Coordinates of C-alpha atoms in Angstrom, one line a residue:
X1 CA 207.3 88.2 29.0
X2 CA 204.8 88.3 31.7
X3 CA 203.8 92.2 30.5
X4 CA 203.7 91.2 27.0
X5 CA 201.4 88.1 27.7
X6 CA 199.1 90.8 29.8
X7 CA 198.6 93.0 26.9
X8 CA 198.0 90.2 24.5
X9 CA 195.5 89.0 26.7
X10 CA 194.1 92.4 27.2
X11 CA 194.0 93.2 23.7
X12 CA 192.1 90.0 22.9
X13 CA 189.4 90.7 25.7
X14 CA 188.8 94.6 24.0
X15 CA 188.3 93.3 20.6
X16 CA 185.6 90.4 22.5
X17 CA 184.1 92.8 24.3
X18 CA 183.9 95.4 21.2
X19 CA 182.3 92.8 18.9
X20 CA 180.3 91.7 21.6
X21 CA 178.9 95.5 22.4
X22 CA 178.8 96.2 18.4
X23 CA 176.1 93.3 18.2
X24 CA 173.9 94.2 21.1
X25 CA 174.1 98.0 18.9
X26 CA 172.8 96.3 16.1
X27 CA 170.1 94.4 17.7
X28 CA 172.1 91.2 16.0
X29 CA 173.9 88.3 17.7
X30 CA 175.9 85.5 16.3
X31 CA 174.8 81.7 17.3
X32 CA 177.0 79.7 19.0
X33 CA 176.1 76.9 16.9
X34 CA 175.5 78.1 13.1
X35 CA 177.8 81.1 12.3
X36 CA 174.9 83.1 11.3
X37 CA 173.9 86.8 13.2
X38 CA 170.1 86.4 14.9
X39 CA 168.2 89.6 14.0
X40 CA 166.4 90.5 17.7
X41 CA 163.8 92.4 15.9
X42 CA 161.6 92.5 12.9
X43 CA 162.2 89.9 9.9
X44 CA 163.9 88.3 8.7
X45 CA 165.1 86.8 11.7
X46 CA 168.1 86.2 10.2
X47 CA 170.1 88.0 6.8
X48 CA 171.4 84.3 6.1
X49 CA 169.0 81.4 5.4
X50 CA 169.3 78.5 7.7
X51 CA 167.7 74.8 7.8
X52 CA 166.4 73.3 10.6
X53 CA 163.8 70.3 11.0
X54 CA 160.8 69.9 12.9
X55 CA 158.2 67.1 13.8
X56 CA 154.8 67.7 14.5
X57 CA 151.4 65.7 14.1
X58 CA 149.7 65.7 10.3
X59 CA 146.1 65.7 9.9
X60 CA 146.7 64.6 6.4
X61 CA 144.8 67.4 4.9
X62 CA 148.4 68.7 3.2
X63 CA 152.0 68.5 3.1
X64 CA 153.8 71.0 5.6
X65 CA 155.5 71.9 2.5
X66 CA 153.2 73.1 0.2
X67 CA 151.0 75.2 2.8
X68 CA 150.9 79.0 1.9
X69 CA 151.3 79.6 5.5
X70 CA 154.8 78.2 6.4
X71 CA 155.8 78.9 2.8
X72 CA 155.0 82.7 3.2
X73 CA 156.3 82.6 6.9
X74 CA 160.1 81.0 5.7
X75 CA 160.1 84.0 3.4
X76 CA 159.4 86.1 6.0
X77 CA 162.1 85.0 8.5
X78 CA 164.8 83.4 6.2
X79 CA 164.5 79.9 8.0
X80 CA 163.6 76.9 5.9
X81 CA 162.5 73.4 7.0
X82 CA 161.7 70.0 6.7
X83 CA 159.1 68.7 8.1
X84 CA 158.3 65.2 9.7
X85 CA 154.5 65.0 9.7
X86 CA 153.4 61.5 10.9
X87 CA 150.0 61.0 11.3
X88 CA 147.9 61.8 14.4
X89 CA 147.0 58.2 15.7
X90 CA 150.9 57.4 14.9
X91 CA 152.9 60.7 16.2
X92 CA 153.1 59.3 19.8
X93 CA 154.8 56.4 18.7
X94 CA 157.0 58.0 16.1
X95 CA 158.3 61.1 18.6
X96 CA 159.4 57.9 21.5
X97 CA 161.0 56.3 19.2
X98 CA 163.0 59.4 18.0
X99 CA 163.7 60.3 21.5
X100 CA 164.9 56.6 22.0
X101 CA 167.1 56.8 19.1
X102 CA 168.5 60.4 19.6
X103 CA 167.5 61.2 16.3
X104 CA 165.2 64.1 17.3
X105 CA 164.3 67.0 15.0
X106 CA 165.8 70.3 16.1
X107 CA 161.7 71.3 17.2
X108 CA 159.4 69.4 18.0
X109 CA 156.2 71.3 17.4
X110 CA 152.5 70.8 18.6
X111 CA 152.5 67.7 20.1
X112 CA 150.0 68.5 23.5
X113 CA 150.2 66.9 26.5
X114 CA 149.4 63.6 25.8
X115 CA 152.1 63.2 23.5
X116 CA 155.1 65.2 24.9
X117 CA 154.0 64.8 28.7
X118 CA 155.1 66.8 31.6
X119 CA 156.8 63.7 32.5
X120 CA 158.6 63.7 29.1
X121 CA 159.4 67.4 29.9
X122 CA 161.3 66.9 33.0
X123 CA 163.1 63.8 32.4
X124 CA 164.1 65.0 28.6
X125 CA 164.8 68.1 30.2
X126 CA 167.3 66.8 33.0
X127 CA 169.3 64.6 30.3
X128 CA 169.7 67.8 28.4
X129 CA 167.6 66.4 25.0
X130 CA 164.9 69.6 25.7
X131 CA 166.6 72.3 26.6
X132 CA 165.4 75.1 29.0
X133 CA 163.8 78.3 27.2
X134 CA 163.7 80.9 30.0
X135 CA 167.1 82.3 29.1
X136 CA 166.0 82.0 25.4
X137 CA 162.6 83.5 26.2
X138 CA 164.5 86.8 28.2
X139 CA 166.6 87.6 25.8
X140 CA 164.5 86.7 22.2
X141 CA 161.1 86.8 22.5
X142 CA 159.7 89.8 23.7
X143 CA 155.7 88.6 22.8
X144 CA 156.5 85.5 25.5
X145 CA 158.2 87.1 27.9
X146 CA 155.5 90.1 28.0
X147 CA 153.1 87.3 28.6
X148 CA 154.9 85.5 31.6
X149 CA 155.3 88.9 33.0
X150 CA 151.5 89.6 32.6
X151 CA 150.0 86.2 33.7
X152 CA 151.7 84.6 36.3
X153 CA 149.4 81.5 36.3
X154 CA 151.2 80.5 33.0
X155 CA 154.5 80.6 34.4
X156 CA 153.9 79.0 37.3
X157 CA 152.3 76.1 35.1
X158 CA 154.7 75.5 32.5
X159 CA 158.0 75.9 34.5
X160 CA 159.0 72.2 35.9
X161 CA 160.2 71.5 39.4
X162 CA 163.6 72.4 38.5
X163 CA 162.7 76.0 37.7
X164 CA 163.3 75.8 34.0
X165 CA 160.7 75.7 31.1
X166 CA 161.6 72.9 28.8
X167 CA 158.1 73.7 26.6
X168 CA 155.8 76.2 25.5
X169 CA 151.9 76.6 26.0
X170 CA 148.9 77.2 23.8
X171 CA 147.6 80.3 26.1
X172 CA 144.0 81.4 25.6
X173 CA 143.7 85.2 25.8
X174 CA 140.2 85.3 25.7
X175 CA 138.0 82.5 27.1
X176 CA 134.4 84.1 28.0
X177 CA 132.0 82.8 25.6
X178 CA 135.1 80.4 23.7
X179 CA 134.9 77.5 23.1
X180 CA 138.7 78.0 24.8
X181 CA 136.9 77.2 27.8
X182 CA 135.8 73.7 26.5
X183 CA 137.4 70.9 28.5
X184 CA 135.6 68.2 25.7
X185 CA 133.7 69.2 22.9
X186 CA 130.0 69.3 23.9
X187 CA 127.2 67.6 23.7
X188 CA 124.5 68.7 21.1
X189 CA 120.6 67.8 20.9
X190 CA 119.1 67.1 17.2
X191 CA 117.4 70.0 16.7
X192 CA 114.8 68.5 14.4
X193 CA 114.0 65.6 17.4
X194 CA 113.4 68.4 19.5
X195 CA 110.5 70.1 17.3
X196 CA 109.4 67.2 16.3
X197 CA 108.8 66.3 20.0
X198 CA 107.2 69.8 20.7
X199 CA 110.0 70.0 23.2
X200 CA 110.3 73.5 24.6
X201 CA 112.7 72.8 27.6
X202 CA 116.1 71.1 28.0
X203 CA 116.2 68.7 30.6
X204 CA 118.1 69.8 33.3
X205 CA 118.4 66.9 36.7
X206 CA 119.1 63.1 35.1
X207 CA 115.4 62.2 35.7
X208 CA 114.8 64.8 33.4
X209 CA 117.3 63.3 30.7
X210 CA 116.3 59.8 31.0
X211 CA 112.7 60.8 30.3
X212 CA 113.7 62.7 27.2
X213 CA 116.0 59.8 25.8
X214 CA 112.7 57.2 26.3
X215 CA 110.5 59.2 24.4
X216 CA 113.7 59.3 21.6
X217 CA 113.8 56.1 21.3
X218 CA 109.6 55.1 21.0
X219 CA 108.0 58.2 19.4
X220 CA 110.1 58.1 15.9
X221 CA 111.4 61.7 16.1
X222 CA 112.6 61.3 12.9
X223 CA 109.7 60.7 11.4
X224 CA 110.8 57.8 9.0
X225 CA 108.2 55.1 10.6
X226 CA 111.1 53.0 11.7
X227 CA 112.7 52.0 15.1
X228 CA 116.2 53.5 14.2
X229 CA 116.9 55.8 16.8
X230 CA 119.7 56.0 18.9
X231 CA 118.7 58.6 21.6
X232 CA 122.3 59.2 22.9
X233 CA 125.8 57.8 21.7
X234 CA 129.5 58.0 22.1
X235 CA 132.6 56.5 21.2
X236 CA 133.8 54.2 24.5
X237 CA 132.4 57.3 26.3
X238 CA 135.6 59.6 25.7
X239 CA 133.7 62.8 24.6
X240 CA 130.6 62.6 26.5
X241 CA 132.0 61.0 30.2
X242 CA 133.0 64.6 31.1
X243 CA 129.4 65.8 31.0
X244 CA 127.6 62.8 32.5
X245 CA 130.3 62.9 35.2
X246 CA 129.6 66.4 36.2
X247 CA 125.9 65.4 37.0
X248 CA 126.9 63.3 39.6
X249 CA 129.4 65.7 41.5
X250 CA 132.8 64.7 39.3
X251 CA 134.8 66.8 37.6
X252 CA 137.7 64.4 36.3
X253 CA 137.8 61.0 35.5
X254 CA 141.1 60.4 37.6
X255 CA 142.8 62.8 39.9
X256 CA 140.7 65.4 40.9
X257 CA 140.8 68.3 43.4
X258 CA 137.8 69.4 45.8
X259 CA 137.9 72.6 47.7
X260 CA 141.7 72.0 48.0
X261 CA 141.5 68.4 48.5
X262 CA 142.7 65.9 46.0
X263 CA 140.5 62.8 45.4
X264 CA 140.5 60.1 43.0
X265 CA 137.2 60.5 41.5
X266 CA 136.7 56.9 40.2
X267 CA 136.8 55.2 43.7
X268 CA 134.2 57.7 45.2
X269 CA 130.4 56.7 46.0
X270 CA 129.3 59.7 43.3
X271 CA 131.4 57.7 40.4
X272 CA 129.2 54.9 41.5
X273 CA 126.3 56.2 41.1
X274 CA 127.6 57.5 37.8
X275 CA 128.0 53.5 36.2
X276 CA 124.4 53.2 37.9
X277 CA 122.5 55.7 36.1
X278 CA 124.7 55.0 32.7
X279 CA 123.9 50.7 32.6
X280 CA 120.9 52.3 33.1
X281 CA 120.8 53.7 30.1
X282 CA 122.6 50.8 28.2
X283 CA 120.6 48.6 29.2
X284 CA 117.4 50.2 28.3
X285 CA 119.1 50.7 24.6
X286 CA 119.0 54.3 25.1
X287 CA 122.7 54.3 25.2
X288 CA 124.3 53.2 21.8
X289 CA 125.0 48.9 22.1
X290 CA 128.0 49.9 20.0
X291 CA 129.3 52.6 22.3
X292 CA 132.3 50.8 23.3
X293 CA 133.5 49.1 19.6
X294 CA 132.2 51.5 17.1
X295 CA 134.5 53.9 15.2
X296 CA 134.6 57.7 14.7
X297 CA 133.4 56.9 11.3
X298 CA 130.6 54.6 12.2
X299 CA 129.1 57.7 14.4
X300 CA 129.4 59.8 12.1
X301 CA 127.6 58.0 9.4
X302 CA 124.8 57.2 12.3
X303 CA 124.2 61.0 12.4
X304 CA 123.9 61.7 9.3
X305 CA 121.4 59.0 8.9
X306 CA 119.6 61.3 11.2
X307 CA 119.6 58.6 14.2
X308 CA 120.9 60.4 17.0
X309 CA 119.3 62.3 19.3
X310 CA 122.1 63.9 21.6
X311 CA 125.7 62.9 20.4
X312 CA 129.4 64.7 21.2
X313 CA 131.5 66.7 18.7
X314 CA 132.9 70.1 18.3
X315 CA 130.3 71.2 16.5
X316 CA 127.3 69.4 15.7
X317 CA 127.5 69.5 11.8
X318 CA 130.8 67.7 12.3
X319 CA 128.5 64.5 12.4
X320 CA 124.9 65.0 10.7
X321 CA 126.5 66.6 7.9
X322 CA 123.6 69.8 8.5
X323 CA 125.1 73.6 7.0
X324 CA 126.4 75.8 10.1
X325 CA 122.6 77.8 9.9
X326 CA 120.9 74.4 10.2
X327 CA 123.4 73.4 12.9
X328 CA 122.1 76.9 15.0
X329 CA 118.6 74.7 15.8
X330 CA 120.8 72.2 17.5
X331 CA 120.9 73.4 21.2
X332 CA 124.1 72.7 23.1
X333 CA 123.7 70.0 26.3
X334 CA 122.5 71.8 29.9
X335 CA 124.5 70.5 32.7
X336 CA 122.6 68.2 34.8
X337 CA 121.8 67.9 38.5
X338 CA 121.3 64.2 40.3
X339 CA 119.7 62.8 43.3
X340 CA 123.8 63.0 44.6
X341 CA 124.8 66.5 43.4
X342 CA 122.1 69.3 43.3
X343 CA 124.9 72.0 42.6
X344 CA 125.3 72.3 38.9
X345 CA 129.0 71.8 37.5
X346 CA 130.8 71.8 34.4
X347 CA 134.8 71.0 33.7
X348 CA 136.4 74.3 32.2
X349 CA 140.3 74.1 30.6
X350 CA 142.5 75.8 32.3
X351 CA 143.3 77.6 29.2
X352 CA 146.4 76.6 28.6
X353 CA 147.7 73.8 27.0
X354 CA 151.7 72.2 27.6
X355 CA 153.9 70.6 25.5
X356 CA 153.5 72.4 22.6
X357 CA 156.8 73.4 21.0
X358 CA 160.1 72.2 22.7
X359 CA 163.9 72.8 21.1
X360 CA 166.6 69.9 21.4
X361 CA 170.0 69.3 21.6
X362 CA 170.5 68.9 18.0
X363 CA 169.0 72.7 16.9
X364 CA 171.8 74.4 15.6
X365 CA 170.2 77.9 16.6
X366 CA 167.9 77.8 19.9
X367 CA 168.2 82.0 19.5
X368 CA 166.3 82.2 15.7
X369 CA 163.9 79.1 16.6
X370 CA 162.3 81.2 19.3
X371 CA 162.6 84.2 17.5
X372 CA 160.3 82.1 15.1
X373 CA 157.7 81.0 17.2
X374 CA 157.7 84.2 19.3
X375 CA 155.7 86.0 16.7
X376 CA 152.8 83.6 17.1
X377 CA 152.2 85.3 20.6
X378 CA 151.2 88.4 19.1
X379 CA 148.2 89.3 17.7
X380 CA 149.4 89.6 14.9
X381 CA 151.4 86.6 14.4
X382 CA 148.6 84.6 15.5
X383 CA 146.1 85.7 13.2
X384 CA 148.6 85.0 10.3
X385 CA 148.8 81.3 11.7
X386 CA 145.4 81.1 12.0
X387 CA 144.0 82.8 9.0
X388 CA 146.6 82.5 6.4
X389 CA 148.8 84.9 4.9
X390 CA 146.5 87.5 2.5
X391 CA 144.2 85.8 -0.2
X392 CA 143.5 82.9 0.9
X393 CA 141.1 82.9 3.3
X394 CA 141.0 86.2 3.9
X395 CA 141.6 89.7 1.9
X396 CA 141.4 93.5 3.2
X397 CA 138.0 95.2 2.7
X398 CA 139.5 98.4 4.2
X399 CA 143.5 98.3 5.1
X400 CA 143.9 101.4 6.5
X401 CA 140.3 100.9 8.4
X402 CA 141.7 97.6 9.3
X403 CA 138.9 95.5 8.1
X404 CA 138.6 92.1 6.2
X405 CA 136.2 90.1 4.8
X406 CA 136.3 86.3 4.0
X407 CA 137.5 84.8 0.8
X408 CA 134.5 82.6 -0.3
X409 CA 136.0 78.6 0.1
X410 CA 137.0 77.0 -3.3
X411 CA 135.1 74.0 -4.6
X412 CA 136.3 70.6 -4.1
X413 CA 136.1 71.2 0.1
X414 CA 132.9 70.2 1.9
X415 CA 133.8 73.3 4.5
X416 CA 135.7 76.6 4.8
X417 CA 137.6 74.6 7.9
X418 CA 138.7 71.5 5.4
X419 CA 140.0 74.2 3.0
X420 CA 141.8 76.2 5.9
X421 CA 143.7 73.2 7.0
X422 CA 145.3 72.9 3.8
X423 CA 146.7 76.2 4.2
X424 CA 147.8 76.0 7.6
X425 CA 149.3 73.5 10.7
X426 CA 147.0 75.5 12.5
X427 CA 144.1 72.9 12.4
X428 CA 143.0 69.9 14.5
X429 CA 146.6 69.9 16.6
X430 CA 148.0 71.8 19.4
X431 CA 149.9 74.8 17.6
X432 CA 151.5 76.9 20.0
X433 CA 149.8 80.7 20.0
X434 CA 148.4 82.9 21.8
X435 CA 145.0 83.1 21.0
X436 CA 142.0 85.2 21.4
X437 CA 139.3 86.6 19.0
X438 CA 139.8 87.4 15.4
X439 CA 139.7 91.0 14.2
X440 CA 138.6 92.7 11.5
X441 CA 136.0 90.8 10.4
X442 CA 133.4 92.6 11.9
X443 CA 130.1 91.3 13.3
X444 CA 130.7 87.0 13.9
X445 CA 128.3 85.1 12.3
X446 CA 124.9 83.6 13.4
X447 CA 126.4 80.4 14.3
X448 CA 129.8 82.0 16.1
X449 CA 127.1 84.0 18.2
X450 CA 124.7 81.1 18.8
X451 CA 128.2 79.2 20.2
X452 CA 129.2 81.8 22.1
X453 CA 125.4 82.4 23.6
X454 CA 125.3 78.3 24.4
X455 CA 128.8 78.5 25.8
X456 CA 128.2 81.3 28.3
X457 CA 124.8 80.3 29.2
X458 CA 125.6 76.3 29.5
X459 CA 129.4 75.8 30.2
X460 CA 131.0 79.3 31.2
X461 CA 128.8 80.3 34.4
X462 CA 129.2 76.5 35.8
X463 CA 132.8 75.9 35.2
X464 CA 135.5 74.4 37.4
X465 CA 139.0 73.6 36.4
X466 CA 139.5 70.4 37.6
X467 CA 143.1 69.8 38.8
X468 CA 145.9 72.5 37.6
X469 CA 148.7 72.1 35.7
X470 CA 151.6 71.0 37.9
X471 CA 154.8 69.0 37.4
X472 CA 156.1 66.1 39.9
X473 CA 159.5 65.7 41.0
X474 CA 161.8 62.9 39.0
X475 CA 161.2 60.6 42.3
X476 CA 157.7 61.6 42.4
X477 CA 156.8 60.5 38.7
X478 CA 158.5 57.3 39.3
X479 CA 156.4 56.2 41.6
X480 CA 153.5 58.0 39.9
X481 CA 154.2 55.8 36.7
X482 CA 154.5 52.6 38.7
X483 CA 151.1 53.2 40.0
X484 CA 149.0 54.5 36.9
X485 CA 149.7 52.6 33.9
X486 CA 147.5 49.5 35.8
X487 CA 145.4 51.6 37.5
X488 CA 144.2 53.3 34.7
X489 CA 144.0 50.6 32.3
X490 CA 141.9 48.6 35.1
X491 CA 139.6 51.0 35.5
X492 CA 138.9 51.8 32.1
X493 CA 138.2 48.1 31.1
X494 CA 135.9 48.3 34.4
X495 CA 134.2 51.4 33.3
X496 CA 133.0 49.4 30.0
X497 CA 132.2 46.5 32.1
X498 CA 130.0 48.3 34.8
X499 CA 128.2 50.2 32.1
X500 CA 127.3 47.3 29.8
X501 CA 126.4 45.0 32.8
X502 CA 129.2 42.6 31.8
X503 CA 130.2 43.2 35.1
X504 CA 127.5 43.4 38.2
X505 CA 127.2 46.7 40.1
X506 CA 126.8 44.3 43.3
X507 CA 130.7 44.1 42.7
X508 CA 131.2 47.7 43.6
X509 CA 132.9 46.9 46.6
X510 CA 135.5 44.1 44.8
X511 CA 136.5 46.7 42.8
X512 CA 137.1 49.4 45.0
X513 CA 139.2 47.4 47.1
X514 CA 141.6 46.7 43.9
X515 CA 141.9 50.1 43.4
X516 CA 142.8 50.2 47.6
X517 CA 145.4 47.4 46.9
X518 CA 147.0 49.3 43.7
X519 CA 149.0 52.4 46.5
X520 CA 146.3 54.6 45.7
X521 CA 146.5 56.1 48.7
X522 CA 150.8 57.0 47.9
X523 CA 149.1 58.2 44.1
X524 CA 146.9 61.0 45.7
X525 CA 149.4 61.9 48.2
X526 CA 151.5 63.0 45.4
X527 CA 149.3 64.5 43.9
X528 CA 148.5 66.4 46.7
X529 CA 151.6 67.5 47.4
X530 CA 151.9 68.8 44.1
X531 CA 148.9 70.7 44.1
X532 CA 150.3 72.7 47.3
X533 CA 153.3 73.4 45.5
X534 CA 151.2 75.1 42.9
X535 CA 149.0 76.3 45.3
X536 CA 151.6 78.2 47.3
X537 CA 154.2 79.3 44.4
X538 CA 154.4 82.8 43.5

């Protein structure tokens, strides 16, 4: 009996281990969840259609459905799926309360950092919602795993305290002259002020800037005979802190580390002197009265009114409205020096972004869903992404030369980028890739050279990360959380009050001590700690 159980037994394991060997042949290998076999190279990833869902954050500019992009790309792999697009200023909300509910999508695609946290990562991770993608990565995705082997510094940031990677970057292949290597979107001078001011020289210490912004605000650059201008401007001072900061010695407006040292930056006498020169400013009207309540929209229609004389955006025809050649006569912001900080600095991104695509428990096939996205860390796959597939923004002027030329943008849009995000995700969110320069269009333009020239000249040769990309322990972010939901919300309201003389700079040292009193000193310890962590890992 014994004998004849043996042989069954053996029998059985052959006909495993056959099947098993027959797959790996066939570069093919059947999910444990859908009974489908996962092509491990080329498309379609798999023979048999399969449906899976994914959230992600809409910019409303199209239905995931009906872009050409994703419905060219489910042709190409044989995966279908539905999408759950809630808008931008709602997505954080919608993906906590799917995670709450357990009712996740089997992706959850492009969310960033500030919506799928690192936090969100390890503690979704350890209950077993995210699950880990090194295995996944070794076995199915050649493009990432090339990349971990090649840059080390993404590994290290994107793989948790527990060893495992629970989501995948945005990794910027090529940041010289980028505007990868923005940590904000700059600052841009009106061009047309600037002529019309016989202005020859950007300022470059804070004297200098004030100076400029007076003579904004009393000698009518724009010319209309009124007293309309609004020398500089902001939106609660989220887009333009990073560069006032920087002239005062500050690179983050938080945690920040300092020739290996971590500091918090807003308790420091340089962040002082920051809110000094800045009421400054507000009180003297050269800073926008509306700063802290206007809208996006309200700045926007303030620039192209032609009222602002240095504003933040991505570009500067974002907000006057000007054509990308008019735009190439608005110079980008030098980085200032102060009375505090003669050394001139500049926060840089890291170039990589977290928390972009993450696979939970309920995915019925981890293997083809990173099979999927693999192919967007190719050069290839991210040019598709980016660009389209063929005639839509793009066509071949030369296949076999390799070279392309641009497919004029249909009427209706007020810019080729509107009409691009209709055709792809890849547009105003965090869509996984990685990304470098475009090829085959030949020469850039005037404008993508005059960006790249400002970049490398005004951000690039002054740039310091800030603080790394690290990950605390489940113990450590407890704590951390106790301490920073306050903290941050009281300095924030205290920013605003400093800067718009609601509250008196005399009461500096008030403040301070409340910080002292909110375990500030326990907050940078961990965050020190975790910066040597990352400091010493391999």
């Amino acid at each position: 009996m014994k004998k004849a159980l043996t042989m069954i037994l053996t029998t059985v394991l052959a006909i495993i281990l056959l099947a098993a060997c027959s797959a790996d042949k066939g570069k093919k290998v059947t999910s444990k969840a859908v009974d489908v076999a996962i092509n491990k190279e080329g498309f379609p990833i798999v023979d048999e259609k399969i449906k899976l869902t994914m959230m992600a954050p809409g910019t409303g500019m199209q239905e995931w459905k009906d872009m050409e992009t994703l419905k060219a790309y489910a042709e190409m792999t044989n995966m279908e799926f539905t999408y759950n697009t809630p808008p931008l200023s709602e997505f954080q909300t919608k993906l906590n309360l799917a995670f709450a509910s357990g009712d996740i999508a089997d992706i959850i695609y492009a969310a960033g950092t500030s919506n799928l946290t690192p936090a969100m990562e390890v503690d979704y991770g350890k209950q077993g919602t995210l699950l880990p993608l090194e295995d996944l990565i070794d076995q199915y995705a050649p493009n990432l795993k090339k990349l971990l082997e090649e840059r080390p510094d993404v590994k290290k940031s994107i793989t948790t305290v527990d060893g495992h990677i629970y989501s995948l970057p945005i990794v910027n292949s090529d940041m010289e002259g980028s505007s990868a290597s923005w940590y904000k979107g700059p600052l841009w001078y009106n061009g047309q002020w600037l002529d019309a001011l016989g202005v020859e020289e950007l300022p470059k210490t804070t004297d200098e800037f004030y100076e400029l912004m007076k003579r904004f605000k009393t000698e009518d650059p724009n010319g209309n005979g009124k007293a309309d201008e609004i020398p500089l401007l902001d939106v609660k001072m989220n887009s333009s802190r990073a560069w006032f900061l920087a002239a005062f010695g500050i690179k983050e407006w938080g945690i920040e580390e300092k020739d290996g040292t971590v500091r918090y930056a807003p308790k420091e006498p340089e962040y002082k002197e920051y809110l000094t020169f800045m009421n400054k400013l507000f009180e003297e009207k050269l800073l926008d009265p509306e700063t802290f309540s206007q809208s996006d929209e309200q700045k926007k229609a303030k620039g192209q009114a032609n009222r602002l004389g240095i504003f933040p955006d991505w570009f500067s025809f974002f907000t006057t409205g000007e054509t990308e050649e008019e735009a190439i006569n608005n110079p980008m912001f030098y980085p200032l020096t102060s009375s505090v900080s003669k050394e001139r600095i500049v926060p840089i991104s890291p170039g990589i972004t977290r928390g972009t695509f993450s696979i939970t428990k309920n995915n019925p096939s981890p293997e083809a869903s990173i099979r999927w996205i693999d192919y967007f860390y190719s050069q290839e796959g991210f040019e598709f992404l980016n660009q389209g597939p063929e005639g839509l923004t793009w066509e071949w002027d030369d296949k076999e030369a390799g070279t392309k030329k641009k497919i004029p943008t249909p009427e209706g849009f007020e810019s080729s980028e509107d009409y691009r995000g209709t055709v792809t995700p890849d547009y105003g969110i965090a869509a996984p890739a990685l990304r470098g320069a475009i090829e085959g269009f030949g020469d850039k333009s005037d404008f993508e050279k005059f960006v790249a020239s400002e970049t490398l000249e005004k951000i690039d040769q002054f740039g310091e990360v800030p603080f790394p990309l690290v990950y605390l322990t489940a113990e450590e972010q407890k704590q951390v959380n106790t301490i920073e939901v306050d903290l941050k919300s009281y300095v924030e309201q205290m920013e605003a009050k400093f800067i718009t003389g609601v509250e008196p700079l005399t009461n500096w040292d008030n403040y301070v001590d409340t910080i002292e009193k909110m375990n500030i000193d326990k907050y940078i310890e961990i965050n020190q700690n975790a910066y040597n962590r990352w400091a010493e890992s391999k």
